[in-house]
């Protein structure tokens, strides 16, 4: 399917790993061929010590067999366990697009058959509600939308089916998805007897929009729009369902969530009136992606403005410098403008992956550099930081300040791991990162067929056939180097194209631009973050971006970064890790007068291929253990600071060398 | 009873307020003559917005009437609701000692009668387990010591009874306490048929030690020691009890606590082997107070060393500069050495009150200035900060950085109020602070009868009769002024005394000392923090302490204070409040080169009588709302900092002028 081949060394490493390590590994996990080591989680353990790792089985594929009547067992796992299977299928589909593999495709075909057999007669498919064992015995389909994740799970199947169909033309996969959507269409709506509500966890909206694109079935787009519009029409909808559930003698899936507010579930008001991004970060960005997708497909400008408003709120006031979003682990949620604590951050990997979805939709709606800047920020920082360089270990939470002692011994930071885990009880993140990596080719260009515009917005080396056979070759070793070469060939007899290249905001206008060897920087000024170059037949465009290391500061409204500096090179955010530096890290201050003196070196060992920085700094010499807890300030500071260098590595590459402290923001010295 | 009369203006204000406002107010509360406004609490509300205040009734006295069979009703309130009544009685007893009041004494006598009627035949008294309604129906006496608080509650009665008996000689009050202790003596021990365990919440240990002092009944001291020694002998004791409880079909009082670790409950090992202060901060300090008390009464040096070791661990590594202890709200607990987050601190008022108990016991064991320094730190900061200047509003949590937005909108900080509350659902703190204030006269001197030593360790003006009629008059306006005058008169015919005065560590040796007008500073060097002056018959001693404002810093192992400065004057920790300064406060940096230029002024309005500081600082000018979230560091810092002054007030006096931001630690500029 994909006419884009990735050559970028940075990305090929991860894509190979997804194909050769993750896809087989996750297949074994979801099929119970291997148990997974789960990290300590704070729940139920809050007064105690870390309990270390525990081994668990997924049961995800087995649940499908049970639902299909092919095995007798109780339902096992999280309420959304099915989605692990579907994300694997989606990820495998993308892998098949860049690395065809008959054996894998046979596995996938067999899985689709199983899924089809598990699907209910009327198209419904969610194994806990079909197996109905244990607490599910008294729970009715769609009876607790706030918590059930039924449509979230089906949405993930639909996404997987569309992807798998696009790559392999497996019609059965798409047919199962159609039947699911038809089932939902029967159940939901404002008509009498139908349910006037949306799933607590958005996902079905963007999935139905994709299904519409694959099938051109207008009902699916209408249904996607319905789920967007119905949210918040009755702010009491979830409360009423929960009340009814308890009246029926059933229990909640997550009893602690019953009373969570309508603000948290983004249902306090119609989404068109929502001003800020509230509640569970992943849900918010999945919803915005769906809103913008539906807005574009349906031409609904009010919805597009809604997506834009929520995007602006996130990007301008609620996003870590790494692209992470979600400032608290409680509810995995947004808090409020400029509240970005580093050590208790949530910044879930899935939320950053979701931001990539949103950015892509924003770009489809309007080609503006600011969207692609955020996409790049996620691709090289917040999203990719969720996976280890070995491709087999993960972060669910991506904090910006990590201290192993605090993670183990302060329960407010139990959610922040200082070591990557093999898997998670709630296993959304590993597969989400994998499907992003495997489909990263879909995030490089925004194309306008009618205007014959190709907007190249990511510096990820690739070879692409676009429009009616326009060939684009991008060569670079980005982000190590800022030298990027585009070679564009328009097929003979085709109309000319407008080739747009993003000028990233992080270079602050410091770049050079040659078109066929001619300096065009002054002649072609960027508009909305892009330069536009008409190409009649062929062109070679060389862009040189200034890759000088930059010292960054946050808006003065961010309490947690006041007086602090972060270090970036290109789009890459840097951090210091305990293993490279004298600890504790918090006693370093970065000398911002010596910005010019920062050394850029090649990384060694597992960091080979990455750039490492040696940043001039001063270090407060540590007091000994006998020193008093509090002392006169003026007796110390001048005397015992040492001039030194702080070694910094790309944020995304941390936690690949054992348990470790890490810090992004440092006190500044000036 | 008390032969010490407080004249200190600082303390008289609070003591008048306890006598005239708090005692009547709390009486109305515990008797359901007024409902209380409870602040929003995060439990069950974590995904949502603040829900504001709610009104509730105490039912505490009513529960006693029900237990006495004089009224029919279900038990109502927290499992330890009874303790509210007993703390009120103890507080009233102390008030009667400095402000006799027949009407109040009549109320107290009547209450003692009710308590006596509520007491079971065998001496047991804990209303939920006597009324046995609701979930208590299946719960057995002493069947879940980890959570039941039965002995905690009875301990509070015993403390109250001893205090009330000492002031009024009401024998019935003491008799009820004896019968309680006799009951416990029947139930607990290593003998077959007895329970070999201690209460999850220490308190009975220190209470029984006091009862022994009042009654000289050796069994009570033995039992106190037993409860100390049995803790942790079987680390599975609480687990076994919980398992049995559930086997009996009963529910836990706090189900979430069932699995909390033996480290948390300080039962992982015999207390003599415990190296660090772990778990619930209030429990730890109550236990240490009991341990040191019992160690002194029984001459057990190993126990004394245990108390000393835990004290050192707290004071040297786990105490906020305000004296607050407990670094996390989860379990209201200690975390680990040097982990002292300011914005998520717990620092419960009760824990600081408990530290005063411990410090007093440490001083009784050994007269060392370091103990009295901590006592003073608590009396002028962490303990007293729990009560408003009006005496009618309280803090349960005493964080060092408060931001109303964060408290309302970041659930990690929901426990930190930015406005004092009238009362709390768990109402331990208001009464605990009140009983400390009402008995502060008991914290001024440590006296050694046989050696005829009087150690004056607090600069709280008073008039005292000590030993065999030695009259001590301390005049001062401390902490406003550092000028302190002691006039000592030994009765004719009595032997001379040694009068010791603490030289506080915070003056760093900068003081003058005149004895009968003669400079004795060089002649009388402090030993263990005290100067010792022999007084034959009469002496006038003038101590002048350097009250210069001091800029303080924390140990380099404290991450949260790295590069930051706190401001103190005498023992008083200062903070800046939003109402006096340009917000946000985090954009101020204190200029430590201008320490000499700090201005000390008198406070106005409700701060009348306190000293206010005007501290040279620079302020980062705030970015406007349109400014990017992240920007180049070197484009800003130099250009837009303003030299200004930061207004700072005593930490204990904050939150008396409406909802407000507050900060103790500030970035330093140098």
PDB file of C-alpha atoms in Angstrom, chain A residues 44-49 51 256 259-261 263-264 276 278-279 314-322 327-331 334-341 344 377 401 403 405-407 409-413 415 506 508 550-565 584 586-587 589 592-593 595 620-638 641 663 665 667-670, chain B residues 44-49 51 256 259-261 263-264 276 278-279 314-322 327-331 334-341 344 377 401 403 405-407 409-413 415 506 508 550-565 584 586-587 589 592-593 595 620-638 641 663 665 667-670:
ATOM      1  CA  UNK A  44      -3.232  -0.978  46.917  1.00  0.00           C
ATOM      2  CA  UNK A  45       0.320  -0.586  47.954  1.00  0.00           C
ATOM      3  CA  UNK A  46       0.441   3.006  48.791  1.00  0.00           C
ATOM      4  CA  UNK A  47       1.595   2.737  52.327  1.00  0.00           C
ATOM      5  CA  UNK A  48       4.260   0.234  51.552  1.00  0.00           C
ATOM      6  CA  UNK A  49       7.438  -0.386  49.761  1.00  0.00           C
ATOM      7  CA  UNK A  51       6.801  -4.886  45.681  1.00  0.00           C
ATOM      8  CA  UNK A 256     -13.737   4.713  42.083  1.00  0.00           C
ATOM      9  CA  UNK A 259     -18.397   9.998  40.696  1.00  0.00           C
ATOM     10  CA  UNK A 260     -15.804  11.496  38.447  1.00  0.00           C
ATOM     11  CA  UNK A 261     -17.061  14.744  37.106  1.00  0.00           C
ATOM     12  CA  UNK A 263     -15.587  17.881  33.256  1.00  0.00           C
ATOM     13  CA  UNK A 264     -13.316  14.863  33.496  1.00  0.00           C
ATOM     14  CA  UNK A 276     -10.070  23.774  27.426  1.00  0.00           C
ATOM     15  CA  UNK A 278      -9.887  18.562  30.489  1.00  0.00           C
ATOM     16  CA  UNK A 279      -9.691  15.100  31.973  1.00  0.00           C
ATOM     17  CA  UNK A 314      -2.810  22.057  24.866  1.00  0.00           C
ATOM     18  CA  UNK A 315       0.111  23.283  22.782  1.00  0.00           C
ATOM     19  CA  UNK A 316       0.242  26.773  24.213  1.00  0.00           C
ATOM     20  CA  UNK A 317      -0.275  25.990  27.889  1.00  0.00           C
ATOM     21  CA  UNK A 318      -0.431  22.275  28.778  1.00  0.00           C
ATOM     22  CA  UNK A 319       2.418  20.516  27.007  1.00  0.00           C
ATOM     23  CA  UNK A 320       5.808  19.567  28.390  1.00  0.00           C
ATOM     24  CA  UNK A 321       8.798  20.607  26.314  1.00  0.00           C
ATOM     25  CA  UNK A 322       9.119  16.946  25.331  1.00  0.00           C
ATOM     26  CA  UNK A 327       0.169  16.629  34.393  1.00  0.00           C
ATOM     27  CA  UNK A 328      -1.152  14.175  36.960  1.00  0.00           C
ATOM     28  CA  UNK A 329      -1.325  10.415  37.366  1.00  0.00           C
ATOM     29  CA  UNK A 330      -4.645  10.773  39.142  1.00  0.00           C
ATOM     30  CA  UNK A 331      -7.022  10.105  36.305  1.00  0.00           C
ATOM     31  CA  UNK A 334      -4.743  17.357  32.361  1.00  0.00           C
ATOM     32  CA  UNK A 335      -4.813  19.779  35.257  1.00  0.00           C
ATOM     33  CA  UNK A 336      -4.777  23.460  34.253  1.00  0.00           C
ATOM     34  CA  UNK A 337      -2.892  25.997  32.168  1.00  0.00           C
ATOM     35  CA  UNK A 338       0.856  26.125  32.783  1.00  0.00           C
ATOM     36  CA  UNK A 339       0.754  23.405  35.455  1.00  0.00           C
ATOM     37  CA  UNK A 340       3.633  21.199  34.332  1.00  0.00           C
ATOM     38  CA  UNK A 341       5.293  19.480  37.291  1.00  0.00           C
ATOM     39  CA  UNK A 344       5.077  13.905  39.128  1.00  0.00           C
ATOM     40  CA  UNK A 377       8.442  17.167  18.770  1.00  0.00           C
ATOM     41  CA  UNK A 401      12.651  14.382  36.375  1.00  0.00           C
ATOM     42  CA  UNK A 403      14.882   9.755  40.867  1.00  0.00           C
ATOM     43  CA  UNK A 405      14.624   6.682  45.362  1.00  0.00           C
ATOM     44  CA  UNK A 406      11.600   8.894  44.924  1.00  0.00           C
ATOM     45  CA  UNK A 407       9.922   6.436  42.567  1.00  0.00           C
ATOM     46  CA  UNK A 409       9.806   5.495  48.335  1.00  0.00           C
ATOM     47  CA  UNK A 410       7.545   8.454  47.736  1.00  0.00           C
ATOM     48  CA  UNK A 411       4.090   7.177  46.757  1.00  0.00           C
ATOM     49  CA  UNK A 412       3.340  10.444  44.962  1.00  0.00           C
ATOM     50  CA  UNK A 413       5.907   9.264  42.438  1.00  0.00           C
ATOM     51  CA  UNK A 415       3.814   5.917  38.889  1.00  0.00           C
ATOM     52  CA  UNK A 506      13.237  25.688  16.387  1.00  0.00           C
ATOM     53  CA  UNK A 508      14.546  30.561  14.508  1.00  0.00           C
ATOM     54  CA  UNK A 550      19.849  25.923  22.172  1.00  0.00           C
ATOM     55  CA  UNK A 551      19.173  26.763  25.798  1.00  0.00           C
ATOM     56  CA  UNK A 552      15.446  27.043  26.355  1.00  0.00           C
ATOM     57  CA  UNK A 553      13.310  28.454  29.106  1.00  0.00           C
ATOM     58  CA  UNK A 554       9.635  28.125  29.854  1.00  0.00           C
ATOM     59  CA  UNK A 555       6.911  30.732  30.027  1.00  0.00           C
ATOM     60  CA  UNK A 556       7.069  32.590  33.338  1.00  0.00           C
ATOM     61  CA  UNK A 557       3.687  31.137  34.269  1.00  0.00           C
ATOM     62  CA  UNK A 558       5.197  27.661  34.575  1.00  0.00           C
ATOM     63  CA  UNK A 559       6.056  27.396  38.253  1.00  0.00           C
ATOM     64  CA  UNK A 560       8.059  24.203  37.910  1.00  0.00           C
ATOM     65  CA  UNK A 561      10.511  25.566  35.364  1.00  0.00           C
ATOM     66  CA  UNK A 562      11.037  29.018  36.877  1.00  0.00           C
ATOM     67  CA  UNK A 563      14.714  29.912  36.663  1.00  0.00           C
ATOM     68  CA  UNK A 564      15.472  26.711  34.826  1.00  0.00           C
ATOM     69  CA  UNK A 565      16.934  25.812  31.468  1.00  0.00           C
ATOM     70  CA  UNK A 584      22.591  14.107  42.551  1.00  0.00           C
ATOM     71  CA  UNK A 586      19.865  18.645  40.940  1.00  0.00           C
ATOM     72  CA  UNK A 587      23.106  20.196  42.115  1.00  0.00           C
ATOM     73  CA  UNK A 589      23.451  24.531  37.182  1.00  0.00           C
ATOM     74  CA  UNK A 592      24.101  29.999  30.080  1.00  0.00           C
ATOM     75  CA  UNK A 593      26.910  32.426  29.348  1.00  0.00           C
ATOM     76  CA  UNK A 595      26.191  28.381  25.441  1.00  0.00           C
ATOM     77  CA  UNK A 620      27.305  22.512  44.055  1.00  0.00           C
ATOM     78  CA  UNK A 621      29.610  20.247  45.988  1.00  0.00           C
ATOM     79  CA  UNK A 622      27.488  18.026  48.175  1.00  0.00           C
ATOM     80  CA  UNK A 623      27.370  18.414  51.899  1.00  0.00           C
ATOM     81  CA  UNK A 624      28.381  15.356  53.845  1.00  0.00           C
ATOM     82  CA  UNK A 625      25.856  13.297  55.754  1.00  0.00           C
ATOM     83  CA  UNK A 626      26.776  14.988  59.036  1.00  0.00           C
ATOM     84  CA  UNK A 627      26.053  18.470  57.727  1.00  0.00           C
ATOM     85  CA  UNK A 628      22.960  20.103  59.196  1.00  0.00           C
ATOM     86  CA  UNK A 629      19.708  19.901  57.313  1.00  0.00           C
ATOM     87  CA  UNK A 630      19.509  23.715  57.233  1.00  0.00           C
ATOM     88  CA  UNK A 631      22.434  26.138  57.346  1.00  0.00           C
ATOM     89  CA  UNK A 632      23.327  29.751  56.660  1.00  0.00           C
ATOM     90  CA  UNK A 633      23.161  30.316  52.911  1.00  0.00           C
ATOM     91  CA  UNK A 634      26.019  32.734  52.709  1.00  0.00           C
ATOM     92  CA  UNK A 635      28.450  30.291  54.222  1.00  0.00           C
ATOM     93  CA  UNK A 636      28.298  28.006  51.264  1.00  0.00           C
ATOM     94  CA  UNK A 637      27.432  28.952  47.770  1.00  0.00           C
ATOM     95  CA  UNK A 638      30.541  30.736  46.503  1.00  0.00           C
ATOM     96  CA  UNK A 641      30.865  25.267  43.496  1.00  0.00           C
ATOM     97  CA  UNK A 663      16.565  15.372  34.670  1.00  0.00           C
ATOM     98  CA  UNK A 665      15.286  21.109  33.449  1.00  0.00           C
ATOM     99  CA  UNK A 667      18.843  25.593  37.351  1.00  0.00           C
ATOM    100  CA  UNK A 668      20.471  28.285  35.312  1.00  0.00           C
ATOM    101  CA  UNK A 669      23.644  30.093  36.208  1.00  0.00           C
ATOM    102  CA  UNK A 670      24.297  33.546  34.840  1.00  0.00           C
TER     103      UNK A 670
ATOM    104  CA  UNK B  44     -13.680   9.995  45.721  1.00  0.00           C
ATOM    105  CA  UNK B  45     -13.398  13.172  43.811  1.00  0.00           C
ATOM    106  CA  UNK B  46     -10.073  12.812  42.231  1.00  0.00           C
ATOM    107  CA  UNK B  47     -11.074  13.168  38.654  1.00  0.00           C
ATOM    108  CA  UNK B  48     -13.197  16.171  39.282  1.00  0.00           C
ATOM    109  CA  UNK B  49     -13.328  19.700  40.397  1.00  0.00           C
ATOM    110  CA  UNK B  51     -16.815  20.417  45.344  1.00  0.00           C
ATOM    111  CA  UNK B 256      -7.626   0.249  51.477  1.00  0.00           C
ATOM    112  CA  UNK B 259      -2.389  -4.489  52.772  1.00  0.00           C
ATOM    113  CA  UNK B 260      -0.296  -1.626  54.007  1.00  0.00           C
ATOM    114  CA  UNK B 261       3.098  -2.876  54.877  1.00  0.00           C
ATOM    115  CA  UNK B 263       7.089  -0.921  57.551  1.00  0.00           C
ATOM    116  CA  UNK B 264       4.206   1.516  57.414  1.00  0.00           C
ATOM    117  CA  UNK B 276      14.397   5.110  60.583  1.00  0.00           C
ATOM    118  CA  UNK B 278       8.640   5.164  58.707  1.00  0.00           C
ATOM    119  CA  UNK B 279       4.956   5.353  57.965  1.00  0.00           C
ATOM    120  CA  UNK B 314      13.649  12.889  61.699  1.00  0.00           C
ATOM    121  CA  UNK B 315      15.454  16.045  62.742  1.00  0.00           C
ATOM    122  CA  UNK B 316      18.536  15.529  60.620  1.00  0.00           C
ATOM    123  CA  UNK B 317      16.923  14.302  57.401  1.00  0.00           C
ATOM    124  CA  UNK B 318      13.099  14.338  57.363  1.00  0.00           C
ATOM    125  CA  UNK B 319      11.929  17.660  58.759  1.00  0.00           C
ATOM    126  CA  UNK B 320      10.874  20.745  56.878  1.00  0.00           C
ATOM    127  CA  UNK B 321      12.497  23.999  57.933  1.00  0.00           C
ATOM    128  CA  UNK B 322       9.163  24.876  59.547  1.00  0.00           C
ATOM    129  CA  UNK B 327       6.388  14.269  53.070  1.00  0.00           C
ATOM    130  CA  UNK B 328       3.357  12.673  51.441  1.00  0.00           C
ATOM    131  CA  UNK B 329      -0.401  12.793  51.906  1.00  0.00           C
ATOM    132  CA  UNK B 330      -0.627   9.139  50.887  1.00  0.00           C
ATOM    133  CA  UNK B 331      -0.758   7.487  54.286  1.00  0.00           C
ATOM    134  CA  UNK B 334       7.303   9.861  55.995  1.00  0.00           C
ATOM    135  CA  UNK B 335       8.996   8.927  52.737  1.00  0.00           C
ATOM    136  CA  UNK B 336      12.825   8.805  52.902  1.00  0.00           C
ATOM    137  CA  UNK B 337      15.844  10.839  53.925  1.00  0.00           C
ATOM    138  CA  UNK B 338      16.019  14.354  52.456  1.00  0.00           C
ATOM    139  CA  UNK B 339      12.767  13.936  50.512  1.00  0.00           C
ATOM    140  CA  UNK B 340      11.017  17.188  51.374  1.00  0.00           C
ATOM    141  CA  UNK B 341       8.766  18.351  48.547  1.00  0.00           C
ATOM    142  CA  UNK B 344       2.909  18.304  48.022  1.00  0.00           C
ATOM    143  CA  UNK B 377      10.806  25.615  65.901  1.00  0.00           C
ATOM    144  CA  UNK B 401       4.356  26.208  48.798  1.00  0.00           C
ATOM    145  CA  UNK B 403      -1.040  27.885  45.010  1.00  0.00           C
ATOM    146  CA  UNK B 405      -5.056  26.975  41.453  1.00  0.00           C
ATOM    147  CA  UNK B 406      -2.932  23.906  42.087  1.00  0.00           C
ATOM    148  CA  UNK B 407      -4.882  23.018  45.228  1.00  0.00           C
ATOM    149  CA  UNK B 409      -7.125  21.791  39.950  1.00  0.00           C
ATOM    150  CA  UNK B 410      -4.201  19.405  40.419  1.00  0.00           C
ATOM    151  CA  UNK B 411      -5.390  16.385  42.406  1.00  0.00           C
ATOM    152  CA  UNK B 412      -1.843  15.714  43.608  1.00  0.00           C
ATOM    153  CA  UNK B 413      -2.312  18.864  45.673  1.00  0.00           C
ATOM    154  CA  UNK B 415      -4.858  17.900  50.210  1.00  0.00           C
ATOM    155  CA  UNK B 506      19.842  29.960  65.278  1.00  0.00           C
ATOM    156  CA  UNK B 508      25.076  31.154  65.742  1.00  0.00           C
ATOM    157  CA  UNK B 550      19.152  35.102  58.204  1.00  0.00           C
ATOM    158  CA  UNK B 551      19.117  33.581  54.754  1.00  0.00           C
ATOM    159  CA  UNK B 552      19.074  29.814  55.019  1.00  0.00           C
ATOM    160  CA  UNK B 553      19.722  27.004  52.599  1.00  0.00           C
ATOM    161  CA  UNK B 554      19.065  23.291  52.804  1.00  0.00           C
ATOM    162  CA  UNK B 555      21.440  20.353  52.702  1.00  0.00           C
ATOM    163  CA  UNK B 556      22.498  19.633  49.135  1.00  0.00           C
ATOM    164  CA  UNK B 557      20.714  16.288  49.329  1.00  0.00           C
ATOM    165  CA  UNK B 558      17.327  18.037  49.429  1.00  0.00           C
ATOM    166  CA  UNK B 559      16.282  18.119  45.775  1.00  0.00           C
ATOM    167  CA  UNK B 560      13.354  20.439  46.328  1.00  0.00           C
ATOM    168  CA  UNK B 561      15.368  23.236  47.901  1.00  0.00           C
ATOM    169  CA  UNK B 562      18.422  23.081  45.617  1.00  0.00           C
ATOM    170  CA  UNK B 563      19.509  26.605  44.781  1.00  0.00           C
ATOM    171  CA  UNK B 564      16.842  28.048  47.029  1.00  0.00           C
ATOM    172  CA  UNK B 565      16.804  30.271  50.067  1.00  0.00           C
ATOM    173  CA  UNK B 584       3.210  34.574  40.702  1.00  0.00           C
ATOM    174  CA  UNK B 586       7.850  31.831  41.895  1.00  0.00           C
ATOM    175  CA  UNK B 587       9.238  34.588  39.724  1.00  0.00           C
ATOM    176  CA  UNK B 589      14.601  35.515  43.426  1.00  0.00           C
ATOM    177  CA  UNK B 592      21.561  37.131  48.859  1.00  0.00           C
ATOM    178  CA  UNK B 593      24.209  39.801  48.411  1.00  0.00           C
ATOM    179  CA  UNK B 595      21.116  40.309  53.134  1.00  0.00           C
ATOM    180  CA  UNK B 620      11.262  38.042  36.418  1.00  0.00           C
ATOM    181  CA  UNK B 621       8.725  40.098  34.554  1.00  0.00           C
ATOM    182  CA  UNK B 622       5.958  37.807  33.422  1.00  0.00           C
ATOM    183  CA  UNK B 623       5.487  36.867  29.842  1.00  0.00           C
ATOM    184  CA  UNK B 624       2.128  37.758  28.432  1.00  0.00           C
ATOM    185  CA  UNK B 625      -0.440  35.109  27.634  1.00  0.00           C
ATOM    186  CA  UNK B 626       0.492  35.145  23.942  1.00  0.00           C
ATOM    187  CA  UNK B 627       4.139  34.361  24.616  1.00  0.00           C
ATOM    188  CA  UNK B 628       5.234  30.895  23.557  1.00  0.00           C
ATOM    189  CA  UNK B 629       5.311  28.143  26.149  1.00  0.00           C
ATOM    190  CA  UNK B 630       9.039  27.596  25.452  1.00  0.00           C
ATOM    191  CA  UNK B 631      11.504  30.178  24.160  1.00  0.00           C
ATOM    192  CA  UNK B 632      15.212  30.838  23.867  1.00  0.00           C
ATOM    193  CA  UNK B 633      16.632  31.407  27.327  1.00  0.00           C
ATOM    194  CA  UNK B 634      19.164  33.998  26.355  1.00  0.00           C
ATOM    195  CA  UNK B 635      16.556  36.276  24.880  1.00  0.00           C
ATOM    196  CA  UNK B 636      15.007  36.971  28.194  1.00  0.00           C
ATOM    197  CA  UNK B 637      16.713  36.768  31.509  1.00  0.00           C
ATOM    198  CA  UNK B 638      18.894  39.862  31.626  1.00  0.00           C
ATOM    199  CA  UNK B 641      14.255  41.335  35.560  1.00  0.00           C
ATOM    200  CA  UNK B 663       5.901  30.266  49.313  1.00  0.00           C
ATOM    201  CA  UNK B 665      11.693  28.722  49.562  1.00  0.00           C
ATOM    202  CA  UNK B 667      15.362  30.909  44.094  1.00  0.00           C
ATOM    203  CA  UNK B 668      18.536  32.658  45.094  1.00  0.00           C
ATOM    204  CA  UNK B 669      20.245  35.370  43.130  1.00  0.00           C
ATOM    205  CA  UNK B 670      23.938  35.974  43.556  1.00  0.00           C
TER     206      UNK B 670
END
